[in-house]
Structures are given as C-alpha cells and as structure tokens.
Coordinates of C-alpha atoms in Angstrom, one line a residue:
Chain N
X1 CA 0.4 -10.0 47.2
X2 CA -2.2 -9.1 44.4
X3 CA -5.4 -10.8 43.6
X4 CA -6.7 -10.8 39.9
X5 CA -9.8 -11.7 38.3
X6 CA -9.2 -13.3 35.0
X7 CA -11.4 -15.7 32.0
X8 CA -10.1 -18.8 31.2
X9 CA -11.4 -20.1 28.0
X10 CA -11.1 -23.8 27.4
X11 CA -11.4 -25.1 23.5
X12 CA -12.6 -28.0 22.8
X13 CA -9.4 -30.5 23.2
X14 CA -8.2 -28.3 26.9
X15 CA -12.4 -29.2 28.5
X16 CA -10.6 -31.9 30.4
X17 CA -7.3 -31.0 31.6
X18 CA -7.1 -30.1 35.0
X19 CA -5.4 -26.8 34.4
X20 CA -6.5 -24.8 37.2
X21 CA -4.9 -27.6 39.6
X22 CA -1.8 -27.2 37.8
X23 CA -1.7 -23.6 37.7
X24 CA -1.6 -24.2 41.9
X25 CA 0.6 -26.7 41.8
X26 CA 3.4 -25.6 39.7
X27 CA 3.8 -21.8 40.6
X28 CA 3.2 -20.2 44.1
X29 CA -0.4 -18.8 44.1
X30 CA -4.1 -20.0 45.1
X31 CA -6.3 -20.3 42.8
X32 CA -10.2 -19.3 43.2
X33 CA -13.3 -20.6 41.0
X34 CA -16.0 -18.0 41.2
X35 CA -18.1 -19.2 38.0
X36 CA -18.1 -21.3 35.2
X37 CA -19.8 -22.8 32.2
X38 CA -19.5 -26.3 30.0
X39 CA -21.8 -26.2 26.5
X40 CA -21.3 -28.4 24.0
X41 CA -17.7 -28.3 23.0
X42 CA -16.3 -25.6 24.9
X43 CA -16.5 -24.2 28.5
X44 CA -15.0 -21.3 30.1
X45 CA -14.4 -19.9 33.9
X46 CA -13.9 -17.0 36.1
X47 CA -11.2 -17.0 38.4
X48 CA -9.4 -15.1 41.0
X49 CA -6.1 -15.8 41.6
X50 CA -3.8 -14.3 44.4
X51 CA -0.3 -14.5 44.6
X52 CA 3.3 -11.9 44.0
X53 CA 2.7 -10.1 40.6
X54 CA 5.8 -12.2 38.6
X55 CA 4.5 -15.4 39.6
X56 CA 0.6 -14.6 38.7
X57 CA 2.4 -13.4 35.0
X58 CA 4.0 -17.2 35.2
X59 CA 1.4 -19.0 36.0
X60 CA -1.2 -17.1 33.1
X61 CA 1.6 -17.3 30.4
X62 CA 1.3 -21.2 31.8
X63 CA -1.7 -21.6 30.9
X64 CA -1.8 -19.5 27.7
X65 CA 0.8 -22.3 26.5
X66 CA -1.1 -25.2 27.2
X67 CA -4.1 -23.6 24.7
X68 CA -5.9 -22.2 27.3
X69 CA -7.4 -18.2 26.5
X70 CA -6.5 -16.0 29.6
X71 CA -8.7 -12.7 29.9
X72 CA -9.6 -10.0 32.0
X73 CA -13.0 -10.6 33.5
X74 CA -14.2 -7.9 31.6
X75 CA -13.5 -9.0 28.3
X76 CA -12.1 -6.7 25.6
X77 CA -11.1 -3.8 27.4
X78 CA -9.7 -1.7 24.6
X79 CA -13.1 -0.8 22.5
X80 CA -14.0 1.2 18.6
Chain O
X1 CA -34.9 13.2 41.2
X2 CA -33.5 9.8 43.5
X3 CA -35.1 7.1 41.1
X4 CA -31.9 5.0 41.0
X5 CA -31.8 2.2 43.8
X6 CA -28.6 1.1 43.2
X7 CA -26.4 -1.6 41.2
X8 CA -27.5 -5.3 41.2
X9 CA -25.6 -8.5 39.4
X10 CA -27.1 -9.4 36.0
X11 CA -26.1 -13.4 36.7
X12 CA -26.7 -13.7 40.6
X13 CA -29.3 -10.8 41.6
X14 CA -26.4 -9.5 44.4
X15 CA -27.3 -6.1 45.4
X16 CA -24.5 -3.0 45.8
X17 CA -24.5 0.6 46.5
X18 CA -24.4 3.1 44.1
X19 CA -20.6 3.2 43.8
X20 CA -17.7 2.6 40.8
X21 CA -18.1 -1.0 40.8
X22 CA -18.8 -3.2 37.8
X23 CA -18.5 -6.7 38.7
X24 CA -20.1 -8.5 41.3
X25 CA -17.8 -9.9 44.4
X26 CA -19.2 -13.1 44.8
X27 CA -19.7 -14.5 41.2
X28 CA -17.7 -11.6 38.7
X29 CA -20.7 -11.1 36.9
X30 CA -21.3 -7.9 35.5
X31 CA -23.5 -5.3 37.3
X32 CA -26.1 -3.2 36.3
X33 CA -27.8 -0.1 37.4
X34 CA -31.4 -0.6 39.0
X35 CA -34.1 1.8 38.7
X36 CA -37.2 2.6 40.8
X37 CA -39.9 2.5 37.8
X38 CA -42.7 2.6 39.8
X39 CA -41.3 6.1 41.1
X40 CA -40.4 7.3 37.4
X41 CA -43.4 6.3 36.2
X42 CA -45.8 8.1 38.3
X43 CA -43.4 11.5 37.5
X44 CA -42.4 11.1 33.8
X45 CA -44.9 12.1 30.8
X46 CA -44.1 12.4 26.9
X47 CA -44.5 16.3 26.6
X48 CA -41.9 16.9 29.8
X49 CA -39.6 15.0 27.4
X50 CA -40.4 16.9 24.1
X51 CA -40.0 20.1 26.3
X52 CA -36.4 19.1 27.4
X53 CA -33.0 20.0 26.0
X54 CA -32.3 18.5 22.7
X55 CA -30.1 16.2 23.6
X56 CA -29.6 12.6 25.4
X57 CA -29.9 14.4 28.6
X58 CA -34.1 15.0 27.7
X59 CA -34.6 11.1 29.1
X60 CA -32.4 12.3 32.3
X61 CA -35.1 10.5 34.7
X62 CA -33.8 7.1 32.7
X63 CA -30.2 7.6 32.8
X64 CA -28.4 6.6 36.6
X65 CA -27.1 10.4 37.5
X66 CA -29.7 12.1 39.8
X67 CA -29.0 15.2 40.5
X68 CA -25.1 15.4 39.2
X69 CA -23.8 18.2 37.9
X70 CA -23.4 17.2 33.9
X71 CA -20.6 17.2 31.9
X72 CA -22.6 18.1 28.4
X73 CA -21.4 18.5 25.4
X74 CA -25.2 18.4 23.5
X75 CA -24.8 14.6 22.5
X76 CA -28.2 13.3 21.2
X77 CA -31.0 13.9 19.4
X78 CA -29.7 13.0 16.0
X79 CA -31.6 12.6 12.7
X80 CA -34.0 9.9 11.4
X81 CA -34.2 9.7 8.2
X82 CA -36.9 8.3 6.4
X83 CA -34.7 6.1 3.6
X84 CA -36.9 6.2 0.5
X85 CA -33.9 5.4 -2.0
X86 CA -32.2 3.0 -0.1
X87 CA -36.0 1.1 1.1
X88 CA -36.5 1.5 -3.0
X89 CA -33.7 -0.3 -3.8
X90 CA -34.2 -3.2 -0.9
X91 CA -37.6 -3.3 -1.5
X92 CA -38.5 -1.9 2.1
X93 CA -40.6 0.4 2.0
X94 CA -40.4 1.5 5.7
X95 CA -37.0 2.1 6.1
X96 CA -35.0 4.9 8.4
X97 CA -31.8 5.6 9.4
X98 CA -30.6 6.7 12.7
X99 CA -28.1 8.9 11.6
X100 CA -25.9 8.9 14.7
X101 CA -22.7 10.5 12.5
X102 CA -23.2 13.7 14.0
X103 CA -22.9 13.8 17.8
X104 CA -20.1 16.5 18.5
X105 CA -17.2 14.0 18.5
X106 CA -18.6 12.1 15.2
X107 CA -20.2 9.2 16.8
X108 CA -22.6 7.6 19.1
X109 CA -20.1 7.1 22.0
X110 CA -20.5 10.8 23.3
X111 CA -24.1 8.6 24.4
X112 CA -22.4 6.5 26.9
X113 CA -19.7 8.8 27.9
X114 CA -21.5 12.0 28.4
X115 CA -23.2 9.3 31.1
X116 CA -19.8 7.8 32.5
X117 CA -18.0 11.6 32.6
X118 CA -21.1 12.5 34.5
X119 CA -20.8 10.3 37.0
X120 CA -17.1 10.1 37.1
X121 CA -17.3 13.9 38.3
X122 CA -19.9 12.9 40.5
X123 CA -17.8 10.4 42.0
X124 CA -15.0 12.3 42.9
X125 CA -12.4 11.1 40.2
X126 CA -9.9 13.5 39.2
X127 CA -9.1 11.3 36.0
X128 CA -10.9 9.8 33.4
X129 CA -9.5 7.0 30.9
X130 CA -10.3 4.6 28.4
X131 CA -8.2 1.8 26.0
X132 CA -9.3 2.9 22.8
X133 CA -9.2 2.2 18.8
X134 CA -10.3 5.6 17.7
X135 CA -14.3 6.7 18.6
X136 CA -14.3 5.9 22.2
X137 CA -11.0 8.0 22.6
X138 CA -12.2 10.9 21.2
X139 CA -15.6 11.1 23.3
X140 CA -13.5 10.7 26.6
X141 CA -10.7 13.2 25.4
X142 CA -13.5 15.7 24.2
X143 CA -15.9 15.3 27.5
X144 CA -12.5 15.3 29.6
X145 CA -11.8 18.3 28.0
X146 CA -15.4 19.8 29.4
X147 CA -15.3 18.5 32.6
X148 CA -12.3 20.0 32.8
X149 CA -10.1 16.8 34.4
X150 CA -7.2 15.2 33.9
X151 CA -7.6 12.3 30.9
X152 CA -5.3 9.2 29.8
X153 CA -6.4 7.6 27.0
X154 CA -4.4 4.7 25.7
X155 CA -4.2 3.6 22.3
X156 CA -2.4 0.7 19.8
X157 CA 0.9 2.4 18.6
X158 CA -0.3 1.6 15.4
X159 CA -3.3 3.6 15.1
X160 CA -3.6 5.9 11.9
X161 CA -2.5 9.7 12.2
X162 CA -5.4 11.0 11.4
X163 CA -7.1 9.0 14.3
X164 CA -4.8 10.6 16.4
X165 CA -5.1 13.8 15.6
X166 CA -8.8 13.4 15.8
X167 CA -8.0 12.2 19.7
X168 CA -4.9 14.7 20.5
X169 CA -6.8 17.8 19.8
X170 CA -8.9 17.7 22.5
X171 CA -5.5 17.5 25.0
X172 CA -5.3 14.1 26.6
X173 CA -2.1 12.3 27.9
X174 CA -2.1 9.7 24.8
X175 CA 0.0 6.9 25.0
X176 CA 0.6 4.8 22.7
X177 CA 1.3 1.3 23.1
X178 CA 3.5 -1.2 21.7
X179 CA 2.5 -5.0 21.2
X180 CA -0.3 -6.7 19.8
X181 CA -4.4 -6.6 20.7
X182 CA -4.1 -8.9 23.7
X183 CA -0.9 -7.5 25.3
X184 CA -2.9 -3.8 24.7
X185 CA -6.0 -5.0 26.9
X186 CA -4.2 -6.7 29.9
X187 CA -1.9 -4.2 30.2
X188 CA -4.9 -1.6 30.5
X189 CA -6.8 -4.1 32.8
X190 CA -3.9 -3.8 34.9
X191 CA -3.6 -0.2 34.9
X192 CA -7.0 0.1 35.7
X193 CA -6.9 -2.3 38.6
X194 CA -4.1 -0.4 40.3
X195 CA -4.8 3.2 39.6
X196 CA -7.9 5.4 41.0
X197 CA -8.6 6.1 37.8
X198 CA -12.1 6.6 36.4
X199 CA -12.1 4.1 33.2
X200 CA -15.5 4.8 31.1
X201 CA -15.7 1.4 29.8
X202 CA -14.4 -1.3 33.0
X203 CA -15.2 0.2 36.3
X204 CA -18.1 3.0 35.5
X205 CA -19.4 0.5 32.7
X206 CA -22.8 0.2 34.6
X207 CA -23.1 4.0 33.6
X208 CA -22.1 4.0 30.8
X209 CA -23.7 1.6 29.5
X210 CA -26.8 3.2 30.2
X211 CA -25.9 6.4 28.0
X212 CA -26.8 3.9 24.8
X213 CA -30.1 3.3 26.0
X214 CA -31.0 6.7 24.7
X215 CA -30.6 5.4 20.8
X216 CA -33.7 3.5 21.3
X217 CA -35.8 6.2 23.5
X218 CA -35.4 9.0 20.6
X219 CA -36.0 6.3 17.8
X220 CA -39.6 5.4 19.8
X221 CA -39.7 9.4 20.0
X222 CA -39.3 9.8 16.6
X223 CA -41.6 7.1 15.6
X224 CA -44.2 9.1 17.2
X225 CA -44.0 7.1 20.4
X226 CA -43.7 3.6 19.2
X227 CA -41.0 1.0 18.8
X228 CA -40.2 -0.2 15.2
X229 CA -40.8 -3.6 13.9
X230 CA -37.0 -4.3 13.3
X231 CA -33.1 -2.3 14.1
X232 CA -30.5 -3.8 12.7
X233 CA -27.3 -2.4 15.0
X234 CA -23.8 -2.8 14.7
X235 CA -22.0 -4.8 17.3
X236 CA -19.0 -4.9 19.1
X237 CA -18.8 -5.5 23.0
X238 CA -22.7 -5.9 22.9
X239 CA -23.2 -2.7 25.1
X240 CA -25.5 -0.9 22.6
X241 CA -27.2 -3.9 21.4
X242 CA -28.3 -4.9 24.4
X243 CA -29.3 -1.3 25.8
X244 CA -30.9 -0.5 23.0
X245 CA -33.5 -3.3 23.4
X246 CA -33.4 -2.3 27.2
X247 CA -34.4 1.1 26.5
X248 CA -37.6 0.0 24.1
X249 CA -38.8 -2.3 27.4
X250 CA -38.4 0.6 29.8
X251 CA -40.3 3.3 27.4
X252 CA -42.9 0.5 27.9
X253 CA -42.1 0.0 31.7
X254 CA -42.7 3.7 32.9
X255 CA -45.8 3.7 30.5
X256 CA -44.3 6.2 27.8
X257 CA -45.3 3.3 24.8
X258 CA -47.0 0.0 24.4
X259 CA -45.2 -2.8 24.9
X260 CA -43.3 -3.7 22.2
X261 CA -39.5 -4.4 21.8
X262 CA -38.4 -4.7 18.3
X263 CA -37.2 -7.8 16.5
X264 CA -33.5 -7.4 17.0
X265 CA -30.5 -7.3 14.4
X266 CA -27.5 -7.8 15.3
X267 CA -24.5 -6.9 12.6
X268 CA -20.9 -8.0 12.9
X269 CA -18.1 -8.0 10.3
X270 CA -17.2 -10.8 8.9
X271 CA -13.7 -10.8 10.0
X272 CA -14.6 -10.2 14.0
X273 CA -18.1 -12.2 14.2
X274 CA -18.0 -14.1 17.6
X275 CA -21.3 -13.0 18.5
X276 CA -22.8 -13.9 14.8
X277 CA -20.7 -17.3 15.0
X278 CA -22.1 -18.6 18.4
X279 CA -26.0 -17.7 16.7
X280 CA -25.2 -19.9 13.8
X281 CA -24.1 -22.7 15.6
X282 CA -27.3 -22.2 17.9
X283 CA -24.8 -22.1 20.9
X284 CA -24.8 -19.7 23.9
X285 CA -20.9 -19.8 24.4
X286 CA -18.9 -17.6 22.5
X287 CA -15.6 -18.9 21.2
X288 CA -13.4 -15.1 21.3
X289 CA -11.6 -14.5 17.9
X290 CA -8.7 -12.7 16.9
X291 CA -10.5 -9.6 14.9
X292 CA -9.4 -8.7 11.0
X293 CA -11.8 -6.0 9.7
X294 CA -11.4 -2.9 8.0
X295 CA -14.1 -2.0 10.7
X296 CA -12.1 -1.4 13.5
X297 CA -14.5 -0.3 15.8
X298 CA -16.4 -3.2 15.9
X299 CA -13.4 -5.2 16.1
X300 CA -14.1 -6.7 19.3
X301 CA -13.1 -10.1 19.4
X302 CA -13.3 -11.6 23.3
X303 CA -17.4 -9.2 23.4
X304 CA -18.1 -8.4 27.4
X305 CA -21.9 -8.6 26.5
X306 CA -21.7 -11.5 23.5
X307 CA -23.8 -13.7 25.7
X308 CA -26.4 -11.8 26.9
X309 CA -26.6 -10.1 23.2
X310 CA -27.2 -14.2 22.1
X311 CA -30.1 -14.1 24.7
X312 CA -31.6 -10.9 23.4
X313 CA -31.7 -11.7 19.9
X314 CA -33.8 -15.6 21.2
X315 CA -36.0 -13.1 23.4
X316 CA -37.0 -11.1 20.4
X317 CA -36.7 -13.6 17.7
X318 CA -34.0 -11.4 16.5
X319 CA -31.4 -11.8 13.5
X320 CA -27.9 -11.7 13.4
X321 CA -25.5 -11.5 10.3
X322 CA -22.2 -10.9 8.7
X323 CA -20.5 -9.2 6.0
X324 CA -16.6 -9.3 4.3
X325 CA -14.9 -6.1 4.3
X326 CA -15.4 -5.8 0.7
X327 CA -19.3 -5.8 1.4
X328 CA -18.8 -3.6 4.0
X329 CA -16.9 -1.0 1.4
X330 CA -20.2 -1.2 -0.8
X331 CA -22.6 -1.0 2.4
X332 CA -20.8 2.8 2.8
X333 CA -21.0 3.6 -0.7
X334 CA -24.6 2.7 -1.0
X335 CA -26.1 4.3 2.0
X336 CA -23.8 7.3 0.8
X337 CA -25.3 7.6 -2.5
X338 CA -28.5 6.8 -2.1
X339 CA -29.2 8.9 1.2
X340 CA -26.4 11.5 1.5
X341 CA -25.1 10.0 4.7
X342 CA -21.4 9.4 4.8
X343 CA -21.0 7.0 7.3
X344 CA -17.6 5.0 9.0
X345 CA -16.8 1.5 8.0
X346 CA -19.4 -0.2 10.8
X347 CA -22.1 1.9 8.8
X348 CA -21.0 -0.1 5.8
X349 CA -21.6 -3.5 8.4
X350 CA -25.1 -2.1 8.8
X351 CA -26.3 -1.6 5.6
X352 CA -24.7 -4.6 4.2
X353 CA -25.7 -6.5 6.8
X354 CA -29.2 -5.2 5.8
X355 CA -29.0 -5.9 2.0
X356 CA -28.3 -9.3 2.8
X357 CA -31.1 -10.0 5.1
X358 CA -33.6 -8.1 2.6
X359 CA -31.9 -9.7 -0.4
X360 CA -32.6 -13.1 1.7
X361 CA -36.4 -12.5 2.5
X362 CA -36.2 -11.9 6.9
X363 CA -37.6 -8.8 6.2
X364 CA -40.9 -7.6 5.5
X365 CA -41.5 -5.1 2.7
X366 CA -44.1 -3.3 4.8
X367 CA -42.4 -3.3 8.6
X368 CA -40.9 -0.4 10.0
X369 CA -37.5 -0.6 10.4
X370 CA -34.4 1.3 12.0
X371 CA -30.8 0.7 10.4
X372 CA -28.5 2.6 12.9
X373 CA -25.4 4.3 11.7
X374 CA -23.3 5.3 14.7
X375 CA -19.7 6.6 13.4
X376 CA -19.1 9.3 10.8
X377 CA -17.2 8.5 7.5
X378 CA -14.1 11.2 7.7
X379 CA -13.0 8.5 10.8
X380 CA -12.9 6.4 7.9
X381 CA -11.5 7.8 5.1
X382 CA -8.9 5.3 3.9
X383 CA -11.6 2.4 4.5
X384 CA -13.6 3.6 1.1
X385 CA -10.9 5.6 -0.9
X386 CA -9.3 2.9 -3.2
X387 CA -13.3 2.1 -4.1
X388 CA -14.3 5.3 -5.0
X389 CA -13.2 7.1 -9.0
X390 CA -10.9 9.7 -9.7
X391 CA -11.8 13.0 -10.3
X392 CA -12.0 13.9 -14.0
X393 CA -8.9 15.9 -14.5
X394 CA -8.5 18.5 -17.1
X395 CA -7.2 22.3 -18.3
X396 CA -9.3 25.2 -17.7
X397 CA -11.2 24.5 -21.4
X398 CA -14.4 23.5 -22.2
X399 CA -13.3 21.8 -24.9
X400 CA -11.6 19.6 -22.2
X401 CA -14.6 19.1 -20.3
X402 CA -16.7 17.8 -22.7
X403 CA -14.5 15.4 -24.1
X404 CA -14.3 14.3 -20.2
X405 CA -17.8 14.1 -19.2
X406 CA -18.5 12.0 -22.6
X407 CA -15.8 9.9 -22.0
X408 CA -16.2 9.1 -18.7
X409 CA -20.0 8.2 -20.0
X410 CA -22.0 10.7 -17.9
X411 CA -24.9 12.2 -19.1
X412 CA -25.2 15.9 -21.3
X413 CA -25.1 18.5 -19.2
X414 CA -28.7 20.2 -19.1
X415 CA -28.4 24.0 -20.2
X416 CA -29.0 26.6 -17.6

C-alpha cells in the first residue's frame, strides 16, 4: 500500500461534481481531505490518498479525465 | 550559534523539529523555518556583517544552519549598480540593478542551494537532487561537486545542449526524461517520495528557501542599511519573491534597519503568468497554466508560493506585471546596452516588466528602486540571437571598412 499527497484543482464547471466520492467508489483506495479552498469560480484541495500504486495511477488519470488538475502537493517540482 | 527553533506550518502554526520535512502532517501546508529573533538580535550588529566573508554566508546568523559544516562555493555579494542610462531612459532617476549574473554557477540559485547542500550534509544525506530546466541544475551539480556527494539531477530530454553541458561538467548522474512538463514533475515527485534522497527544492525547501532571503539583506547593505522604495523580481515558484520581502522584515526584526519593506513587484512572462493573472482578476486562487516562454526559468506554471506571493504583493501594496517574449527579447537588449549587463531571458521579464510600469506612471521618478537580474545571458544565448545584427563582414582593406561602417550608417571613426 502507498499513501500520496496530491492537488486537485477544480475549474469552474468540475466545483460541483463529487469527484473525490467517485474516485473511492470506482477504484480500490481511501480517499483523505486534508484542506481545501472555494473562491469565486474555482476551488482546489489537498488530498491523501492510500491504496496499491496501479490503482492510485487509475484513479488520478480518473480524475484528470473528468477536467480535474491532479498535482503533487508541492506544486511544480521541476524549477528554472 | 542555536538561533533556529525549529520548522512551523505557514497555514496551521503546527510546530516540528528541525528535520527534512516540508509539508505539515495534519493540513500539507508548507513549512517554514522559525527563528529565535530575540536571541539574534541581542548578538548580531551591522559591522560583524561588513567584517564577514564576502559572500551569502556573512548573514549566517539569518540563514537555518547553525553550526554545519558549509558546503561554499563564495555565492553572494554581487554588484549593485547604480543604472544612470537605463533610470535616464525610464525617467527614474533612482534606479539599481542587482546584478545577480555572476554567482559561480551564473545565477542566483547558488543562494538557496549553497543553504539546502548545507544542510543536506548536515543531515546525513549521501545524495543530493533536483528536477530541473537549466539554472537550478547547475547550482546542485556544482555544490554537489563541493560537498563532494553523490548528485541526480533530472532534466526534460529536450533541454538544449548547451544547457547540458553547462550541468554535465560538474559530473552529476543526469537523466534525461521523456514526456511532457507534467509527466516530468510527477515522476520526480514520485522519486522523491520513495528514495532518501536529499531534493533541494521538495523536502529541504524550508532551507532553501531561506538561501534567497540573502538578495534582499545585501540590497539593504548596499543601500547603506536601508530597504528601497520598490524591487521589481522575477517570478516563478514565488520562493524568491516572497523571501526577499521576508528578509527586508527581518533586517528590521533583529534591529539591523528601520522598518520598512519595499513596495513589491512581481514580474512574470506573459506566456507563464498565473501569479500576474490571479492579481488582475483581484482573486487569491491561482488557476495553474501550461507555461510557453522563451523564459524558461520562470516557466513555472502550477507556482508552490503563487498564493502567498498574491498576499505579499496586498501587504505591501505591491505591483505585478507581464511581458510577451518579444518584450522580453528587448528587456535583455536594453539593460545590455545601456548598462553592460548581459542578462538571461528572465532579466529581459525584469526590465520589461519595468519599462512598462514606468512607461505607465506606478513608479515614482524620485524612489529608490531595485530591478533584480538573477541569471546570466550565455544561459541564454539562442533567446536574443535572431534580434541582434550581423557583424560587418569584410577583406582585410580599409577600403572595405569604410565603405562598411558608412553603409551600415555608423558614425566616422574619430582619428587616434
């Protein structure tokens, strides 16, 4: 099992899709909300979510499809 | 020395030990390093500092490594030049440039990472890392190469030779990867997660950070003690803009200066301008961007310190702008020509960024203010070569030459 901590960045149309539930309910892994913010027309949240490696993969590229931005907590990592 | 207390959480004020850790357990905000002012300011004075080394490591009391054993490669205490032509042509009459193109490795990250290979030593890491676009890699490869360690320093496969070589000489394991921007950085976040790595710029990011606070104590320094009325700083992740403002407030905390943080510019290009966006639109969320620039090492797109760089710039009344990469071409030309300083494409988002706002009235003729430059132009080359004219071409005669120089309208050459 790994845990990871990722940013989910939700555009304007994706604010009230309840992603996060269907991330748990569609692929095998538990799904953690450790912060979040709604302004105006866009919101974003941290999460940590634990499950096998493949299935966290599934579940982000999930998410990535349905408009959602999936980051590292740490934003850009790769720098000037 | 012992003046660091620990790390704390910039969002929820959770405390940790002084350890590689960067983002807080309980609400993944980012952490930061907290110092005991009270302590340095009863032990710190101005002439201990002027009688230090000349380099970052002067201001060693406000940088989180106690006693460590440094890994130094004399990073710091750069020029400031006074910018009479360029201030003459703006109409700013108080105008200097922190000319930060000549740290060893050829730009301001040797700051931070002289700070983070410090401390990675310290720590007990036997490798240091970093996910790079060019100047980042080069400070980690060059300070692994003094510390002496093992170094990894991964890279976009499509990175330009001559960034490469500028990385490969100082003996890293590069490697190269395929895929685009996104695929690089969770890939590396990965990496870093699972090996005991010491990655400058994710899990010793509270120390490094810290390393660009030091671009704001020598500008007070070289003011004469005093913070300036305005910077204008390129941005990327935020890091730097937000430490530099940091490091004016602490100058005032431990008593070294009056009060006195300067209004704050931030400068973004045009094609990777989250941070300049969200200001605009008066909002305090930024919307990440997929970065096209000719600057590449402010292209930045998802910023880790966007948001608190937003609050920064409200705190201080600040500015923020953007420039196209055709503006930013010009911006290197001009600071080249008119003060000898050959700077890298986010030197060209500086001064254009800087034009504009003086061309638009923000700044005051009289105020004193502080364009940083931060990369040096040979990083750059290709960015400003299609702009710049040919060399007049011609035989050995004289003949030649004048026909040349006339025709290429320059003025008569004055006789010795």
């Amino acid at each position: 099992m790994s845990k990871r901590r990722i940013r989910l960045f939700f555009p304007h149309d994706q604010i009230t899709e309840p992603i996060v539930y269907l991330m748990g309910k569609h692929f095998e892994i538990v799904t953690n909300i450790r912060g979040g913010e709604i302004s105006g027309d866009a919101g974003w949240l941290y999460l940590e979510v634990t499950g096998e490696d493949d299935e966290i993969d599934r579940a982000l590229a999930w998410a990535a499809e349905q408009g959602v931005r999936v980051d590292p907590v740490e934003g850009d990592i790769i720098a000037g | 020395m012992g003046y660091v207390k620990g790390l704390v959480c910039k969002e929820c004020g959770e405390a940790y030990d002084l350890t590689p850790v960067h983002v807080c357990e309980l609400c993944f905000g980012p952490l930061e390093v907290l110092y005991d002012y009270a302590a340095i300011r009863a032990d710190i004075s101005r002439e201990e500092i002027e009688r230090g080394p000349k380099t970052v490591w002067r201001y060693r009391k406000l940088l989180p490594v106690d006693s460590a054993e440094l890994v130094d490669i004399q990073s710091g205490c750069t020029p400031l030049l006074k910018a009479d032509n360029l201030g003459r042509l703006l109409g700013l009459r108080n105008l200097y440039i922190k000319n930060d193109t000549v740290n060893p490795s050829f730009s301001f990250k040797d700051r931070p990472v002289t700070v983070a290979a410090t401390m990675a030593r310290a720590f007990g890491f036997d490798t240091i890392a970093c996910a790079s676009t060019g100047n980042l890699a080069a400070s980690v490869a060059a300070h692994g190469a003094k510390a002496q360690m093992r170094c990894v320093v991964f890279i976009p496969s499509d990175l330009e030779p001559s960034k490469i070589t500028n990385i490969a000489v100082y003996g890293p394991t590069l490697v190269a990867i395929r895929g685009n921007y996104d695929d690089v950085n969770r890939l590396c976040a990965e990496i870093a997660d699972r090996h005991g790595w010491a990655f400058v710029n994710i899990n010793l990011r509270p120390f490094y950070a810290e390393g660009s606070k030091t671009l704001a104590f020598e500008v007070a320094e070289q003011l004469g003690w005093r913070a300036p009325d305005t910077v204008i700083v390129p941005t990327a992740s935020g890091a730097m803009f937000t430490r530099i403002a940091r490091g004016f407030e602490e100058l005032a905390e431990v008593g070294l200066m009056s009060p006195g943080v300067p209004r704050m510019g931030l400068a973004q290009a045009a094609g990777c301008a989250p941070i300049v966006t969200a200001h605009e639109a008066n909002s305090m969320t930024i919307r990440p961007v997929k970065p096209s620039t000719i600057a590449k090492s402010l292209a930045i797109g998802n910023p880790a310190d966007g948001h608190y760089c937003l609050k920064t710039i409200k705190q201080t009344n600040g500015l923020a702008g953007s420039v196209t990469d055709d503006e930013i071409v010009e911006g290197m030309k001009l600071l080249a020509r008119t003060e000898g300083i050959f700077g890298e494409t986010a030197g060209g988002v500086s001064v254009g960024v800087l034009k504009k706002m003086a061309e638009a009235h923000l700044l005051d003729p009289d105020e004193t203010i502080v364009c940083y430059v931060t990369g040096n132009g040979l990083k750059t080359p290709e960015a400003v070569a299609p702009a710049l004219e040919e060399p007049l071409t011609i035989a050995a005669s004289i003949t030649e030459f004048d026909a040349a120089f006339k025709a290429r309208g320059e003025r008569e050459a004055v006789p010795a």
